């Protein structure tokens, strides 16, 4: 067919040579997916079953990331979401209905708690909170309508390691699903499916991305039933992830092992150093006996990552704790974690119910890839400056 130049812009005749082979997964962008024939057009979300149908359900780049996360966690299938929080809300929307009851640990990531209290309750779902250290004592919290139990191990900020197998045993006896936020372990150091968990999620924003420059999440399921239930909700909520961000996460995966190894070593060294300091009451690092649930970390985990918290002694007030954080020169102040830069954030538990009495003396540290001697020096000078206030 003879083409006008304007038509050629859309349907070009000239192309680059074929046959390029690279180590990098190409970034496939696309909303429209082309079908060979009118009769083959369909809008099914399950691209594993029917091939590609629409960009919302994934392109080769997003599904490659999903496949690699799934293989890392040893699940059946993985969905990629626009962030960790999107993974949390999607799990709730996919598995719950009005009249169901959900158990949530007090130590859960705050936006997860808020979704339960502010959204799920509005849709008629009952929520109750349990102490993260409850273990098999969770049995007494089940109701006839308990559909799901959330776990997060270790918990956000306060770092309690949960007895996940005991909670799984109780939940399965009661016919409830167990969902785990497995972000801290990067899906690597805690094998959730081997410990009986039904559904996991991760903020890929954290260790998988690893460079504080993308937002992505994942949901991994144990079996086909959960896959089907999540898939249709994923489609209807319209939870698509950007292939560009997925390509950055695929790049992040390649260096995950060495980043984890380095931050594990540095975090352990700093945690032990801090534990000996006179200003510190306790160090909440799962690999240290001072962390609640340390025995479950020892039993169930194969390593530790770079995020832990410290609690100052009672004589140090909020102003001094803030002075410590402000005096840090290498540690920056900011939310999110698991990037290459070390971070420090002070938290205030003074007016929170059912939480340990850490008041405003708790600081969470994310250990990055800086030299560990430099980080020690930075903590030391900040402690000295705090004391001289
Ligand atoms: C950051 C985080 C999330 C949410 O991830 P986003 O990608 O920031 O939405 C969920 N759970 C935990 C434990 C987190 O630390």
mmCIF file of C-alpha atoms and ligand atoms in Angstrom:
data_model
loop_
_atom_site.group_PDB
_atom_site.id
_atom_site.type_symbol
_atom_site.label_atom_id
_atom_site.label_comp_id
_atom_site.label_asym_id
_atom_site.label_seq_id
_atom_site.Cartn_x
_atom_site.Cartn_y
_atom_site.Cartn_z
ATOM 1 C CA UNK A 1 0.000 0.000 0.000
ATOM 2 C CA UNK A 2 1.264 3.508 -0.884
ATOM 3 C CA UNK A 3 1.520 5.665 2.266
ATOM 4 C CA UNK A 4 1.475 9.394 2.885
ATOM 5 C CA UNK A 5 4.359 10.592 5.157
ATOM 6 C CA UNK A 6 1.867 11.162 8.009
ATOM 7 C CA UNK A 7 0.687 7.569 7.754
ATOM 8 C CA UNK A 8 4.314 6.385 7.728
ATOM 9 C CA UNK A 9 4.841 8.059 11.105
ATOM 10 C CA UNK A 10 2.289 5.658 12.543
ATOM 11 C CA UNK A 11 2.970 2.611 10.336
ATOM 12 C CA UNK A 12 6.669 2.891 9.370
ATOM 13 C CA UNK A 13 8.312 0.830 6.599
ATOM 14 C CA UNK A 14 11.888 1.229 7.880
ATOM 15 C CA UNK A 15 13.082 -0.672 10.947
ATOM 16 C CA UNK A 16 16.247 -1.263 12.987
ATOM 17 C CA UNK A 17 18.114 -4.530 12.353
ATOM 18 C CA UNK A 18 16.776 -7.508 14.322
ATOM 19 C CA UNK A 19 18.650 -10.006 16.484
ATOM 20 C CA UNK A 20 19.854 -7.824 19.370
ATOM 21 C CA UNK A 21 20.593 -9.918 22.453
ATOM 22 C CA UNK A 22 21.282 -8.178 25.749
ATOM 23 C CA UNK A 23 21.519 -9.196 29.376
ATOM 24 C CA UNK A 24 18.869 -6.635 30.296
ATOM 25 C CA UNK A 25 15.133 -7.334 30.181
ATOM 26 C CA UNK A 26 13.654 -4.814 27.696
ATOM 27 C CA UNK A 27 11.053 -2.383 29.013
ATOM 28 C CA UNK A 28 7.832 -3.334 27.258
ATOM 29 C CA UNK A 29 5.352 -0.489 27.571
ATOM 30 C CA UNK A 30 1.826 -0.852 26.308
ATOM 31 C CA UNK A 31 -1.836 -0.390 26.995
ATOM 32 C CA UNK A 32 -3.114 -1.865 23.702
ATOM 33 C CA UNK A 33 -2.101 -5.435 22.994
ATOM 34 C CA UNK A 34 -2.531 -6.522 19.356
ATOM 35 C CA UNK A 35 -4.661 -9.516 18.414
ATOM 36 C CA UNK A 36 -4.150 -11.436 15.158
ATOM 37 C CA UNK A 37 -7.852 -11.797 14.262
ATOM 38 C CA UNK A 38 -11.203 -10.243 15.211
ATOM 39 C CA UNK A 39 -12.336 -13.511 16.732
ATOM 40 C CA UNK A 40 -9.315 -13.755 19.047
ATOM 41 C CA UNK A 41 -10.082 -10.489 20.918
ATOM 42 C CA UNK A 42 -10.731 -11.051 24.605
ATOM 43 C CA UNK A 43 -10.383 -9.258 27.962
ATOM 44 C CA UNK A 44 -9.320 -12.059 30.304
ATOM 45 C CA UNK A 45 -6.878 -11.009 33.061
ATOM 46 C CA UNK A 46 -5.041 -14.326 33.414
ATOM 47 C CA UNK A 47 -2.154 -13.799 30.982
ATOM 48 C CA UNK A 48 -0.650 -17.148 31.980
ATOM 49 C CA UNK A 49 -3.746 -18.900 30.679
ATOM 50 C CA UNK A 50 -4.636 -16.865 27.567
ATOM 51 C CA UNK A 51 -1.517 -14.864 26.602
ATOM 52 C CA UNK A 52 -1.344 -11.080 26.572
ATOM 53 C CA UNK A 53 -4.644 -9.195 26.239
ATOM 54 C CA UNK A 54 -4.265 -5.742 27.823
ATOM 55 C CA UNK A 55 -1.440 -3.733 29.405
ATOM 56 C CA UNK A 56 -3.325 -3.393 32.684
ATOM 57 C CA UNK A 57 -2.755 -7.104 33.378
ATOM 58 C CA UNK A 58 0.945 -6.939 32.635
ATOM 59 C CA UNK A 59 3.518 -6.658 29.895
ATOM 60 C CA UNK A 60 6.507 -9.030 29.566
ATOM 61 C CA UNK A 61 8.467 -6.654 31.827
ATOM 62 C CA UNK A 62 5.968 -6.618 34.698
ATOM 63 C CA UNK A 63 5.282 -10.341 34.401
ATOM 64 C CA UNK A 64 9.030 -11.078 34.343
ATOM 65 C CA UNK A 65 9.363 -9.199 37.643
ATOM 66 C CA UNK A 66 6.342 -11.093 39.006
ATOM 67 C CA UNK A 67 7.865 -14.421 37.965
ATOM 68 C CA UNK A 68 11.208 -13.629 39.592
ATOM 69 C CA UNK A 69 9.629 -12.500 42.890
ATOM 70 C CA UNK A 70 7.461 -15.634 42.852
ATOM 71 C CA UNK A 71 10.462 -17.865 42.338
ATOM 72 C CA UNK A 72 12.409 -16.065 45.094
ATOM 73 C CA UNK A 73 9.546 -16.569 47.566
ATOM 74 C CA UNK A 74 8.625 -20.062 46.381
ATOM 75 C CA UNK A 75 4.963 -19.260 45.754
ATOM 76 C CA UNK A 76 2.478 -20.235 43.030
ATOM 77 C CA UNK A 77 2.067 -16.815 41.334
ATOM 78 C CA UNK A 78 2.843 -13.150 42.042
ATOM 79 C CA UNK A 79 0.972 -9.924 41.245
ATOM 80 C CA UNK A 80 2.819 -6.616 40.942
ATOM 81 C CA UNK A 81 1.098 -3.532 42.382
ATOM 82 C CA UNK A 82 1.917 0.204 42.248
ATOM 83 C CA UNK A 83 3.282 0.091 45.824
ATOM 84 C CA UNK A 84 3.379 -1.924 49.025
ATOM 85 C CA UNK A 85 0.320 -0.159 50.377
ATOM 86 C CA UNK A 86 -1.583 -0.962 47.157
ATOM 87 C CA UNK A 87 -0.688 -4.633 47.737
ATOM 88 C CA UNK A 88 -2.153 -4.386 51.258
ATOM 89 C CA UNK A 89 -5.421 -2.794 50.141
ATOM 90 C CA UNK A 90 -5.784 -5.209 47.219
ATOM 91 C CA UNK A 91 -5.364 -8.258 49.473
ATOM 92 C CA UNK A 92 -8.066 -6.927 51.788
ATOM 93 C CA UNK A 93 -10.440 -6.120 48.914
ATOM 94 C CA UNK A 94 -9.871 -9.492 47.248
ATOM 95 C CA UNK A 95 -10.435 -11.777 50.233
ATOM 96 C CA UNK A 96 -12.896 -9.940 52.491
ATOM 97 C CA UNK A 97 -16.580 -9.173 52.413
ATOM 98 C CA UNK A 98 -19.015 -7.418 54.707
ATOM 99 C CA UNK A 99 -19.569 -9.415 57.908
ATOM 100 C CA UNK A 100 -16.075 -10.969 57.952
ATOM 101 C CA UNK A 101 -13.691 -10.542 60.880
ATOM 102 C CA UNK A 102 -9.959 -9.785 60.538
ATOM 103 C CA UNK A 103 -7.182 -10.043 63.136
ATOM 104 C CA UNK A 104 -4.388 -7.486 62.858
ATOM 105 C CA UNK A 105 -1.243 -7.246 65.045
ATOM 106 C CA UNK A 106 -0.760 -4.038 67.043
ATOM 107 C CA UNK A 107 2.704 -3.763 65.458
ATOM 108 C CA UNK A 108 1.400 -3.592 61.878
ATOM 109 C CA UNK A 109 2.636 -0.935 59.428
ATOM 110 C CA UNK A 110 0.504 2.135 60.256
ATOM 111 C CA UNK A 111 -1.172 2.642 56.837
ATOM 112 C CA UNK A 112 -2.201 -1.059 56.950
ATOM 113 C CA UNK A 113 -3.864 -0.419 60.348
ATOM 114 C CA UNK A 114 -5.523 2.716 58.961
ATOM 115 C CA UNK A 115 -6.893 0.865 55.932
ATOM 116 C CA UNK A 116 -8.485 -1.652 58.287
ATOM 117 C CA UNK A 117 -9.954 0.935 60.641
ATOM 118 C CA UNK A 118 -10.931 3.631 58.149
ATOM 119 C CA UNK A 119 -11.895 1.630 55.040
ATOM 120 C CA UNK A 120 -12.676 -1.985 55.957
ATOM 121 C CA UNK A 121 -14.863 -0.999 58.931
ATOM 122 C CA UNK A 122 -16.790 1.375 56.643
ATOM 123 C CA UNK A 123 -17.602 -1.643 54.451
ATOM 124 C CA UNK A 124 -18.847 -3.693 57.401
ATOM 125 C CA UNK A 125 -15.731 -5.759 58.133
ATOM 126 C CA UNK A 126 -14.970 -6.353 61.840
ATOM 127 C CA UNK A 127 -11.387 -5.614 62.893
ATOM 128 C CA UNK A 128 -9.655 -6.558 66.107
ATOM 129 C CA UNK A 129 -6.053 -6.118 67.125
ATOM 130 C CA UNK A 130 -3.826 -8.660 68.851
ATOM 131 C CA UNK A 131 -0.447 -8.363 70.570
ATOM 132 C CA UNK A 132 2.280 -9.355 68.086
ATOM 133 C CA UNK A 133 3.936 -11.599 70.714
ATOM 134 C CA UNK A 134 0.727 -13.568 71.361
ATOM 135 C CA UNK A 135 1.812 -16.764 69.520
ATOM 136 C CA UNK A 136 -0.608 -19.674 69.969
ATOM 137 C CA UNK A 137 -2.572 -17.552 72.477
ATOM 138 C CA UNK A 138 -4.245 -16.089 69.383
ATOM 139 C CA UNK A 139 -6.717 -19.012 69.550
ATOM 140 C CA UNK A 140 -9.003 -17.095 71.924
ATOM 141 C CA UNK A 141 -9.289 -14.186 69.462
ATOM 142 C CA UNK A 142 -11.001 -16.166 66.716
ATOM 143 C CA UNK A 143 -14.700 -15.646 66.034
ATOM 144 C CA UNK A 144 -16.943 -17.823 63.867
ATOM 145 C CA UNK A 145 -16.577 -15.220 61.095
ATOM 146 C CA UNK A 146 -12.772 -14.746 61.267
ATOM 147 C CA UNK A 147 -11.651 -14.851 57.659
ATOM 148 C CA UNK A 148 -8.104 -13.521 57.770
ATOM 149 C CA UNK A 149 -5.128 -12.963 60.075
ATOM 150 C CA UNK A 150 -2.491 -10.380 59.194
ATOM 151 C CA UNK A 151 1.092 -10.890 60.355
ATOM 152 C CA UNK A 152 4.102 -8.652 59.989
ATOM 153 C CA UNK A 153 7.354 -10.064 61.290
ATOM 154 C CA UNK A 154 9.263 -8.230 62.576
ATOM 155 C CA UNK A 155 6.657 -5.544 63.234
ATOM 156 C CA UNK A 156 7.079 -1.985 62.005
ATOM 157 C CA UNK A 157 9.287 0.207 64.243
ATOM 158 C CA UNK A 158 8.944 -1.937 67.405
ATOM 159 C CA UNK A 159 10.387 -5.015 65.609
ATOM 160 C CA UNK A 160 8.596 -7.855 67.454
ATOM 161 C CA UNK A 161 9.315 -11.163 65.676
ATOM 162 C CA UNK A 162 6.116 -13.210 65.505
ATOM 163 C CA UNK A 163 5.609 -16.931 66.072
ATOM 164 C CA UNK A 164 4.160 -17.272 62.577
ATOM 165 C CA UNK A 165 3.884 -21.111 62.567
ATOM 166 C CA UNK A 166 1.830 -21.012 65.799
ATOM 167 C CA UNK A 167 -0.470 -18.349 64.354
ATOM 168 C CA UNK A 168 -0.788 -20.318 61.098
ATOM 169 C CA UNK A 169 -1.756 -23.477 63.007
ATOM 170 C CA UNK A 170 -4.470 -21.636 64.950
ATOM 171 C CA UNK A 171 -5.759 -19.792 61.882
ATOM 172 C CA UNK A 172 -5.983 -22.856 59.684
ATOM 173 C CA UNK A 173 -7.839 -24.722 62.416
ATOM 174 C CA UNK A 174 -10.335 -21.857 62.467
ATOM 175 C CA UNK A 175 -10.558 -21.808 58.649
ATOM 176 C CA UNK A 176 -8.848 -18.404 58.291
ATOM 177 C CA UNK A 177 -6.197 -17.262 55.810
ATOM 178 C CA UNK A 178 -2.807 -16.014 57.013
ATOM 179 C CA UNK A 179 -1.327 -13.027 55.196
ATOM 180 C CA UNK A 180 2.230 -11.876 55.905
ATOM 181 C CA UNK A 181 3.926 -8.551 55.225
ATOM 182 C CA UNK A 182 7.370 -9.995 54.430
ATOM 183 C CA UNK A 183 9.077 -6.715 53.483
ATOM 184 C CA UNK A 184 11.774 -6.760 56.196
ATOM 185 C CA UNK A 185 13.164 -10.115 55.057
ATOM 186 C CA UNK A 186 13.041 -9.030 51.365
ATOM 187 C CA UNK A 187 11.183 -12.296 50.784
ATOM 188 C CA UNK A 188 14.567 -13.982 51.292
ATOM 189 C CA UNK A 189 15.346 -14.453 54.989
ATOM 190 C CA UNK A 190 11.927 -15.831 55.979
ATOM 191 C CA UNK A 191 10.455 -18.617 53.839
ATOM 192 C CA UNK A 192 6.799 -17.767 54.382
ATOM 193 C CA UNK A 193 5.277 -20.590 52.363
ATOM 194 C CA UNK A 194 7.417 -23.230 54.091
ATOM 195 C CA UNK A 195 6.028 -21.861 57.374
ATOM 196 C CA UNK A 196 2.420 -22.232 56.255
ATOM 197 C CA UNK A 197 1.544 -18.665 55.227
ATOM 198 C CA UNK A 198 -1.135 -18.422 52.506
ATOM 199 C CA UNK A 199 -0.447 -15.002 50.987
ATOM 200 C CA UNK A 200 2.603 -12.727 51.261
ATOM 201 C CA UNK A 201 3.155 -9.150 50.245
ATOM 202 C CA UNK A 202 6.245 -7.017 50.004
ATOM 203 C CA UNK A 203 6.921 -3.369 49.427
ATOM 204 C CA UNK A 204 9.283 -3.844 46.454
ATOM 205 C CA UNK A 205 9.925 -0.146 47.074
ATOM 206 C CA UNK A 206 12.306 -1.340 49.791
ATOM 207 C CA UNK A 207 15.054 -3.948 49.234
ATOM 208 C CA UNK A 208 14.042 -5.133 45.748
ATOM 209 C CA UNK A 209 14.094 -1.627 44.260
ATOM 210 C CA UNK A 210 16.870 -0.868 46.688
ATOM 211 C CA UNK A 211 17.699 2.678 45.586
ATOM 212 C CA UNK A 212 14.835 4.817 46.993
ATOM 213 C CA UNK A 213 13.699 5.770 43.490
ATOM 214 C CA UNK A 214 10.618 3.624 42.776
ATOM 215 C CA UNK A 215 7.335 2.588 44.407
ATOM 216 C CA UNK A 216 6.161 -0.982 43.759
ATOM 217 C CA UNK A 217 4.584 -3.852 45.649
ATOM 218 C CA UNK A 218 4.037 -7.572 45.226
ATOM 219 C CA UNK A 219 1.483 -10.133 46.328
ATOM 220 C CA UNK A 220 2.452 -13.799 46.183
ATOM 221 C CA UNK A 221 -0.017 -16.618 46.674
ATOM 222 C CA UNK A 222 0.338 -20.258 47.652
ATOM 223 C CA UNK A 223 -2.267 -21.741 45.300
ATOM 224 C CA UNK A 224 -4.481 -21.335 42.264
ATOM 225 C CA UNK A 225 -7.620 -20.551 44.275
ATOM 226 C CA UNK A 226 -6.019 -17.480 45.857
ATOM 227 C CA UNK A 227 -4.524 -16.550 42.465
ATOM 228 C CA UNK A 228 -7.977 -16.496 40.839
ATOM 229 C CA UNK A 229 -9.522 -14.526 43.680
ATOM 230 C CA UNK A 230 -6.799 -11.891 43.573
ATOM 231 C CA UNK A 231 -6.626 -11.737 39.787
ATOM 232 C CA UNK A 232 -10.171 -10.598 39.212
ATOM 233 C CA UNK A 233 -9.948 -7.964 41.964
ATOM 234 C CA UNK A 234 -6.568 -6.794 40.588
ATOM 235 C CA UNK A 235 -8.296 -6.331 37.216
ATOM 236 C CA UNK A 236 -11.355 -4.527 38.549
ATOM 237 C CA UNK A 237 -9.471 -2.212 40.901
ATOM 238 C CA UNK A 238 -7.219 -1.353 37.948
ATOM 239 C CA UNK A 239 -4.022 -1.918 39.888
ATOM 240 C CA UNK A 240 -1.432 -1.624 37.079
ATOM 241 C CA UNK A 241 2.279 -1.091 37.746
ATOM 242 C CA UNK A 242 4.571 0.905 35.459
ATOM 243 C CA UNK A 243 6.831 -1.286 33.271
ATOM 244 C CA UNK A 244 9.564 1.372 33.654
ATOM 245 C CA UNK A 245 9.493 0.950 37.434
ATOM 246 C CA UNK A 246 9.397 -2.834 37.020
ATOM 247 C CA UNK A 247 12.542 -2.687 34.882
ATOM 248 C CA UNK A 248 14.290 -0.803 37.707
ATOM 249 C CA UNK A 249 13.118 -3.457 40.180
ATOM 250 C CA UNK A 250 14.487 -6.182 37.868
ATOM 251 C CA UNK A 251 17.824 -4.372 37.919
ATOM 252 C CA UNK A 252 17.584 -4.087 41.715
ATOM 253 C CA UNK A 253 17.129 -7.855 42.006
ATOM 254 C CA UNK A 254 20.511 -8.480 40.393
ATOM 255 C CA UNK A 255 22.401 -6.787 43.236
ATOM 256 C CA UNK A 256 19.998 -7.813 46.030
ATOM 257 C CA UNK A 257 22.280 -10.524 47.431
ATOM 258 C CA UNK A 258 25.346 -8.316 47.861
ATOM 259 C CA UNK A 259 23.324 -5.357 49.183
ATOM 260 C CA UNK A 260 21.606 -7.583 51.740
ATOM 261 C CA UNK A 261 24.883 -9.153 52.805
ATOM 262 C CA UNK A 262 26.539 -5.781 53.319
ATOM 263 C CA UNK A 263 23.677 -4.162 55.241
ATOM 264 C CA UNK A 264 23.270 -7.294 57.362
ATOM 265 C CA UNK A 265 26.897 -7.121 58.492
ATOM 266 C CA UNK A 266 26.901 -3.375 59.063
ATOM 267 C CA UNK A 267 23.546 -3.369 60.895
ATOM 268 C CA UNK A 268 24.689 -6.163 63.239
ATOM 269 C CA UNK A 269 27.941 -4.374 63.981
ATOM 270 C CA UNK A 270 26.167 -1.075 64.686
ATOM 271 C CA UNK A 271 23.397 -2.735 66.726
ATOM 272 C CA UNK A 272 25.982 -4.444 68.974
ATOM 273 C CA UNK A 273 27.964 -1.228 69.306
ATOM 274 C CA UNK A 274 24.829 0.732 70.247
ATOM 275 C CA UNK A 275 23.794 -1.919 72.806
ATOM 276 C CA UNK A 276 26.974 -1.130 74.772
ATOM 277 C CA UNK A 277 26.406 2.633 74.821
ATOM 278 C CA UNK A 278 25.296 4.125 78.162
ATOM 279 C CA UNK A 279 22.600 6.271 76.470
ATOM 280 C CA UNK A 280 20.736 3.239 75.061
ATOM 281 C CA UNK A 281 18.173 1.259 77.078
ATOM 282 C CA UNK A 282 17.618 -1.448 74.471
ATOM 283 C CA UNK A 283 18.316 -2.347 70.852
ATOM 284 C CA UNK A 284 15.410 -3.831 68.903
ATOM 285 C CA UNK A 285 17.243 -5.904 66.296
ATOM 286 C CA UNK A 286 15.743 -9.382 65.626
ATOM 287 C CA UNK A 287 19.189 -11.055 65.707
ATOM 288 C CA UNK A 288 19.896 -9.710 69.217
ATOM 289 C CA UNK A 289 18.425 -11.443 72.314
ATOM 290 C CA UNK A 290 17.112 -8.035 73.495
ATOM 291 C CA UNK A 291 14.512 -8.039 70.671
ATOM 292 C CA UNK A 292 11.049 -9.412 71.558
ATOM 293 C CA UNK A 293 10.600 -12.685 69.661
ATOM 294 C CA UNK A 294 14.362 -13.132 69.060
ATOM 295 C CA UNK A 295 13.891 -16.896 69.656
ATOM 296 C CA UNK A 296 11.504 -17.066 66.652
ATOM 297 C CA UNK A 297 13.980 -15.165 64.499
ATOM 298 C CA UNK A 298 16.616 -17.714 65.481
ATOM 299 C CA UNK A 299 14.308 -20.621 64.754
ATOM 300 C CA UNK A 300 12.657 -19.394 61.528
ATOM 301 C CA UNK A 301 14.897 -16.850 59.751
ATOM 302 C CA UNK A 302 18.085 -17.406 57.767
ATOM 303 C CA UNK A 303 19.476 -13.877 58.143
ATOM 304 C CA UNK A 304 18.711 -10.293 59.069
ATOM 305 C CA UNK A 305 18.416 -7.124 57.038
ATOM 306 C CA UNK A 306 19.471 -3.545 57.708
ATOM 307 C CA UNK A 307 16.543 -2.056 59.633
ATOM 308 C CA UNK A 308 16.342 -1.917 63.432
ATOM 309 C CA UNK A 309 15.349 0.414 66.252
ATOM 310 C CA UNK A 310 17.002 1.765 69.382
ATOM 311 C CA UNK A 311 15.340 2.960 72.584
ATOM 312 C CA UNK A 312 17.062 5.631 74.680
ATOM 313 C CA UNK A 313 17.158 5.521 78.488
ATOM 314 C CA UNK A 314 14.355 7.255 80.327
ATOM 315 C CA UNK A 315 16.442 10.278 81.285
ATOM 316 C CA UNK A 316 16.538 11.339 77.642
ATOM 317 C CA UNK A 317 13.483 13.347 76.614
ATOM 318 C CA UNK A 318 12.004 13.989 73.190
ATOM 319 C CA UNK A 319 14.099 17.137 72.650
ATOM 320 C CA UNK A 320 17.325 15.227 73.268
ATOM 321 C CA UNK A 321 16.297 12.319 71.050
ATOM 322 C CA UNK A 322 15.507 14.807 68.300
ATOM 323 C CA UNK A 323 18.856 16.512 68.951
ATOM 324 C CA UNK A 324 20.556 13.130 68.389
ATOM 325 C CA UNK A 325 18.772 12.599 65.055
ATOM 326 C CA UNK A 326 19.466 16.176 63.965
ATOM 327 C CA UNK A 327 23.162 15.854 64.881
ATOM 328 C CA UNK A 328 23.651 12.872 62.547
ATOM 329 C CA UNK A 329 25.567 13.878 59.440
ATOM 330 C CA UNK A 330 25.584 10.726 57.301
ATOM 331 C CA UNK A 331 22.197 9.369 58.406
ATOM 332 C CA UNK A 332 19.475 11.368 56.636
ATOM 333 C CA UNK A 333 15.955 11.861 58.001
ATOM 334 C CA UNK A 334 13.115 10.378 55.950
ATOM 335 C CA UNK A 335 10.441 7.715 55.515
ATOM 336 C CA UNK A 336 10.781 4.520 53.538
ATOM 337 C CA UNK A 337 13.950 2.463 53.912
ATOM 338 C CA UNK A 338 16.145 -0.274 52.399
ATOM 339 C CA UNK A 339 17.863 2.093 49.988
ATOM 340 C CA UNK A 340 21.632 2.576 49.815
ATOM 341 C CA UNK A 341 21.633 5.610 52.152
ATOM 342 C CA UNK A 342 21.401 5.308 55.938
ATOM 343 C CA UNK A 343 18.332 6.920 57.512
ATOM 344 C CA UNK A 344 17.082 7.754 61.010
ATOM 345 C CA UNK A 345 13.520 8.563 62.117
ATOM 346 C CA UNK A 346 12.352 9.296 65.686
ATOM 347 C CA UNK A 347 8.876 7.996 66.573
ATOM 348 C CA UNK A 348 6.448 8.965 69.307
ATOM 349 C CA UNK A 349 4.519 6.190 71.070
ATOM 350 C CA UNK A 350 3.359 8.365 73.972
ATOM 351 C CA UNK A 351 -0.322 8.431 73.100
ATOM 352 C CA UNK A 352 -0.608 5.005 71.434
ATOM 353 C CA UNK A 353 -2.584 2.303 73.197
ATOM 354 C CA UNK A 354 -1.409 -1.317 73.680
ATOM 355 C CA UNK A 355 2.161 -0.645 72.557
ATOM 356 C CA UNK A 356 5.407 -0.992 74.533
ATOM 357 C CA UNK A 357 6.268 1.989 76.731
ATOM 358 C CA UNK A 358 8.923 3.446 74.479
ATOM 359 C CA UNK A 359 7.389 6.932 74.703
ATOM 360 C CA UNK A 360 9.283 9.297 72.444
ATOM 361 C CA UNK A 361 12.608 7.529 73.053
ATOM 362 C CA UNK A 362 12.550 5.249 69.998
ATOM 363 C CA UNK A 363 14.525 5.851 66.809
ATOM 364 C CA UNK A 364 14.464 3.589 63.770
ATOM 365 C CA UNK A 365 17.661 3.233 61.769
ATOM 366 C CA UNK A 366 18.012 2.050 58.176
ATOM 367 C CA UNK A 367 21.585 0.990 57.490
ATOM 368 C CA UNK A 368 22.821 1.705 53.990
ATOM 369 C CA UNK A 369 25.976 0.907 52.061
ATOM 370 C CA UNK A 370 28.286 3.540 53.567
ATOM 371 C CA UNK A 371 31.491 2.384 55.274
ATOM 372 C CA UNK A 372 30.539 0.980 58.671
ATOM 373 C CA UNK A 373 33.377 2.790 60.489
ATOM 374 C CA UNK A 374 32.071 6.086 59.135
ATOM 375 C CA UNK A 375 28.557 5.218 60.320
ATOM 376 C CA UNK A 376 29.840 4.292 63.783
ATOM 377 C CA UNK A 377 31.705 7.577 63.952
ATOM 378 C CA UNK A 378 28.577 9.458 62.945
ATOM 379 C CA UNK A 379 26.463 7.769 65.660
ATOM 380 C CA UNK A 380 29.200 8.434 68.222
ATOM 381 C CA UNK A 381 29.524 12.141 67.490
ATOM 382 C CA UNK A 382 25.698 12.532 67.507
ATOM 383 C CA UNK A 383 25.442 10.783 70.912
ATOM 384 C CA UNK A 384 28.139 13.101 72.295
ATOM 385 C CA UNK A 385 26.375 16.155 70.937
ATOM 386 C CA UNK A 386 23.044 14.976 72.372
ATOM 387 C CA UNK A 387 24.591 14.582 75.833
ATOM 388 C CA UNK A 388 26.162 18.023 75.759
ATOM 389 C CA UNK A 389 22.781 19.644 75.193
HETATM 390 C C1 LIG B 1 7.001 0.732 53.258
HETATM 391 C C2 LIG B 1 6.196 -0.379 53.742
HETATM 392 C C3 LIG B 1 4.973 -0.700 53.134
HETATM 393 C C4 LIG B 1 4.354 0.148 52.046
HETATM 394 O O1 LIG B 1 5.105 0.245 50.903
HETATM 395 P P1 LIG B 1 4.952 1.451 49.860
HETATM 396 O O2 LIG B 1 5.601 0.908 48.645
HETATM 397 O O3 LIG B 1 5.670 2.625 50.467
HETATM 398 O O4 LIG B 1 3.494 1.703 49.668
HETATM 399 C C5 LIG B 1 4.299 -1.805 53.605
HETATM 400 N N1 LIG B 1 4.772 -2.556 54.624
HETATM 401 C C6 LIG B 1 5.939 -2.252 55.232
HETATM 402 C C7 LIG B 1 6.413 -3.120 56.355
HETATM 403 C C8 LIG B 1 6.682 -1.161 54.831
HETATM 404 O O5 LIG B 1 7.808 -0.847 55.464
#
